[in-house]
PDB file of C-alpha atoms in Angstrom:
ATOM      1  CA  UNK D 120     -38.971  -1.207  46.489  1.00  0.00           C
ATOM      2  CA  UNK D 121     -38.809   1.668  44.174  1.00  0.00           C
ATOM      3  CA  UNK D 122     -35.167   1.614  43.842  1.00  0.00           C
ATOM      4  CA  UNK D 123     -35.420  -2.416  43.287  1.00  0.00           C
ATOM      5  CA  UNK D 124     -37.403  -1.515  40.472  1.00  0.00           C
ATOM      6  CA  UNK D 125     -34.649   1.453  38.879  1.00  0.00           C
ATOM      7  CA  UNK D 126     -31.630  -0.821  39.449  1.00  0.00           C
ATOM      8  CA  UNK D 127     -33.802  -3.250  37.114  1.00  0.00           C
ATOM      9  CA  UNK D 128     -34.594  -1.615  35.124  1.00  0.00           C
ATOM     10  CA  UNK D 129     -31.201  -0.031  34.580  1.00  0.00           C
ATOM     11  CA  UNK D 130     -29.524  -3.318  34.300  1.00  0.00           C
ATOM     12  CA  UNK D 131     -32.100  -4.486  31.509  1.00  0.00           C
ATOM     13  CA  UNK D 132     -31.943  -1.316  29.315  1.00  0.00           C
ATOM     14  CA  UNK D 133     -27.871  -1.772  29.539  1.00  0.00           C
ATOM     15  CA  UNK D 134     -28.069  -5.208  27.889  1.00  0.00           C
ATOM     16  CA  UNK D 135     -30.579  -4.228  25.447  1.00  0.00           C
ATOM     17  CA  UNK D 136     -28.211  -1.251  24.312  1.00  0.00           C
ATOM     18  CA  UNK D 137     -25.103  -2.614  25.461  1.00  0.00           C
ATOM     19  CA  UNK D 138     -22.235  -0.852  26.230  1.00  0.00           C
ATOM     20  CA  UNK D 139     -19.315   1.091  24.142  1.00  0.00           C
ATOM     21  CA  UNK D 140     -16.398  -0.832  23.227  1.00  0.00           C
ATOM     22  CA  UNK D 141     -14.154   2.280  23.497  1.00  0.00           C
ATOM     23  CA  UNK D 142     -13.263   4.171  26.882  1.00  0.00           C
ATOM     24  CA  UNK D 143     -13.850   7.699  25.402  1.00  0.00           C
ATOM     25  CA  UNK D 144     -12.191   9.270  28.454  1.00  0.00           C
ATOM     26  CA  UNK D 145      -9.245   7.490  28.260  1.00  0.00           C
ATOM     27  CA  UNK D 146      -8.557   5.321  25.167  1.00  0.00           C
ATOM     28  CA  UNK D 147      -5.631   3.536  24.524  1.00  0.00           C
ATOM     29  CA  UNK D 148      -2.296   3.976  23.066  1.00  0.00           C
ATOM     30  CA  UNK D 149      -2.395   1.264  20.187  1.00  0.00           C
ATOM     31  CA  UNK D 150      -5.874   3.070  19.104  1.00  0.00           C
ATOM     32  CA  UNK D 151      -4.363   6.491  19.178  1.00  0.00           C
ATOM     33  CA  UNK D 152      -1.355   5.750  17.153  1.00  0.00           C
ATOM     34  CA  UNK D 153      -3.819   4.836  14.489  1.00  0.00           C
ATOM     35  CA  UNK D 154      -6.259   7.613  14.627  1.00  0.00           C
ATOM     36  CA  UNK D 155      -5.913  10.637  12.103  1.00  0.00           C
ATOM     37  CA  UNK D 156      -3.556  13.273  13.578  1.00  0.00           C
ATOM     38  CA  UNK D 157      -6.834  15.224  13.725  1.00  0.00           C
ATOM     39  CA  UNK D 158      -8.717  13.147  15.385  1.00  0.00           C
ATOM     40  CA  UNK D 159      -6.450  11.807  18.297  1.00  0.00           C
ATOM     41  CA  UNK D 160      -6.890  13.132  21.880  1.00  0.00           C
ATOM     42  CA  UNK D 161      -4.048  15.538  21.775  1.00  0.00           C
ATOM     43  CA  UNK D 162      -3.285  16.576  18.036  1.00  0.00           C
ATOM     44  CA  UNK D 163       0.240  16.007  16.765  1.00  0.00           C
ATOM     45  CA  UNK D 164       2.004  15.050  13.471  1.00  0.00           C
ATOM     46  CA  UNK D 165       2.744  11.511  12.496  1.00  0.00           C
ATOM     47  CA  UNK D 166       5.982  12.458  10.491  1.00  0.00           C
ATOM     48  CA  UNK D 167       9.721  12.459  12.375  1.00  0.00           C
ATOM     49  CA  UNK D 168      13.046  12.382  11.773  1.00  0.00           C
ATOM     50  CA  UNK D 169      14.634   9.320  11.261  1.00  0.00           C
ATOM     51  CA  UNK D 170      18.741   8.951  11.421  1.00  0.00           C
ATOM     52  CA  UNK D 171      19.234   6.649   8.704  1.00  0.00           C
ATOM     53  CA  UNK D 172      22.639   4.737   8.174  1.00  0.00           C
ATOM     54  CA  UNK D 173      24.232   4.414   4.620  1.00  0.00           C
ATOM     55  CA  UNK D 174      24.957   0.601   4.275  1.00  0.00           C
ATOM     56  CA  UNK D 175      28.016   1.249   2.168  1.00  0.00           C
ATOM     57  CA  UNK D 176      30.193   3.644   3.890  1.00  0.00           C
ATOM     58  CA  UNK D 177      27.853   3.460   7.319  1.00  0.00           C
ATOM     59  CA  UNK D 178      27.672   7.328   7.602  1.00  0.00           C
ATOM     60  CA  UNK D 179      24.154   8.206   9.237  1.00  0.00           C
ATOM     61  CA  UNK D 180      22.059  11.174   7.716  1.00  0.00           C
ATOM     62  CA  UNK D 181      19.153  12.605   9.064  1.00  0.00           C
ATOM     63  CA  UNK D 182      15.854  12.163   6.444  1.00  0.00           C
ATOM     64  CA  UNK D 183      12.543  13.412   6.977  1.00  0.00           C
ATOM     65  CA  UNK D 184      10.039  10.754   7.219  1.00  0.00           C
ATOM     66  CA  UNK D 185       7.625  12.071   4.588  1.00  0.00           C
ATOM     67  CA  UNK D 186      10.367  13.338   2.394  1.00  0.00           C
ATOM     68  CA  UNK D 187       9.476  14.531  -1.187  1.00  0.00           C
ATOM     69  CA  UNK D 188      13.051  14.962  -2.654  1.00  0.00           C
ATOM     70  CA  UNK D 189      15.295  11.852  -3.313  1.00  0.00           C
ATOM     71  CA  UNK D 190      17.994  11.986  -0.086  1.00  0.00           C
ATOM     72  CA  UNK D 191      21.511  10.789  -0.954  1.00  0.00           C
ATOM     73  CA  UNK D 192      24.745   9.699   1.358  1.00  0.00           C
ATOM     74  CA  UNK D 193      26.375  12.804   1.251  1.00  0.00           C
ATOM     75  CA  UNK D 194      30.208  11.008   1.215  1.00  0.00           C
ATOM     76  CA  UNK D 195      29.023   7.933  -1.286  1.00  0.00           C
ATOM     77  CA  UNK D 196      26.522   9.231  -2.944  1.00  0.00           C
ATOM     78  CA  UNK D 197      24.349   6.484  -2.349  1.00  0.00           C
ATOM     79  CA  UNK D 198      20.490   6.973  -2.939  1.00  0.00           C
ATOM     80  CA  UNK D 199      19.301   6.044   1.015  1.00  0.00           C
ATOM     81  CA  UNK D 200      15.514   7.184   0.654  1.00  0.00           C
ATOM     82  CA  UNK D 201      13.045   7.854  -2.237  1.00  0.00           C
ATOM     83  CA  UNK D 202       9.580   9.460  -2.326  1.00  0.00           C
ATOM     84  CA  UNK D 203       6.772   7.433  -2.120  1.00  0.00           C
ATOM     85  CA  UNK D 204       3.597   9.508  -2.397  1.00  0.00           C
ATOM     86  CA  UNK D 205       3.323   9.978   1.490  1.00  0.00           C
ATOM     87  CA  UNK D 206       6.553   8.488   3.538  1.00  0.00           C
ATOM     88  CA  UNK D 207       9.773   7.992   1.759  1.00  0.00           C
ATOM     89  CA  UNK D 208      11.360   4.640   1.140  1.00  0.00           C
ATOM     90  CA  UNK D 209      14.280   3.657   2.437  1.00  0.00           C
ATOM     91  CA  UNK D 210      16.462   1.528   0.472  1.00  0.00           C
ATOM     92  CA  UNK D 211      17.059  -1.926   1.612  1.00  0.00           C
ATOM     93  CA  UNK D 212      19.822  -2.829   3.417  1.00  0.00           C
ATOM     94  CA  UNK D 213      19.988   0.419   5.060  1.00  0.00           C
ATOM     95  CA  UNK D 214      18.585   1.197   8.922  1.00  0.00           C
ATOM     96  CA  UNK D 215      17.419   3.649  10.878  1.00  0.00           C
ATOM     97  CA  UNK D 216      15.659   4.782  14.238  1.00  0.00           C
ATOM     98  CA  UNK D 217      13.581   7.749  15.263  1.00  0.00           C
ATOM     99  CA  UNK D 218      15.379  10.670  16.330  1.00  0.00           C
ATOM    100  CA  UNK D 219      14.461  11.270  19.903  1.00  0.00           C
ATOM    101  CA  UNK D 220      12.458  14.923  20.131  1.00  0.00           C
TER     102      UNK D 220
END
């Protein structure tokens, strides 16, 4: 009878507090991408390189992601990515994919 009265106990105070939303052991991919690079499970930088090709000549040139220096086509001379406070901008028309690590 005593253990009746735990497991009742138990199940009452859980719906009273209710339960975390958030599996702290093991949270999820889509919340980890957009938690600080601090703050994530296993720390590690959100910036990458990015192989970027020119749309006028279609030469590809590696650009950091969070690059502070205007990056131009080095055969056209074609401005492909400008700083924007945190990640550069790529100019339209041009596209690119991560580089793998």
């Amino acid at each position: 009878k005593a253990t009746v009265s735990v497991l009742y106990w138990f199940i009452t105070q859980q719906k009273k507090m209710g339960f975390l939303d958030a599996d702290l052991l093991y949270p999820s991919l889509k919340d980890q991408k957009c938690a600080h690079k601090r703050k994530r499970l296993v720390q590690g930088p959100k910036s990458s390189f990015l192989d970027v090709k020119c749309p006028s000549c279609v030469q590809v040139t590696t650009v950091f992601s969070h690059a502070s220096t205007v990056v131009v086509c080095g055969s056209c001379s074609t401005v492909l990515a400008q700083p924007a406070g945190g990640k550069a901008r790529l100019t339209a028309g041009s596209s690119f994919r991560a580089k793998p690590e």
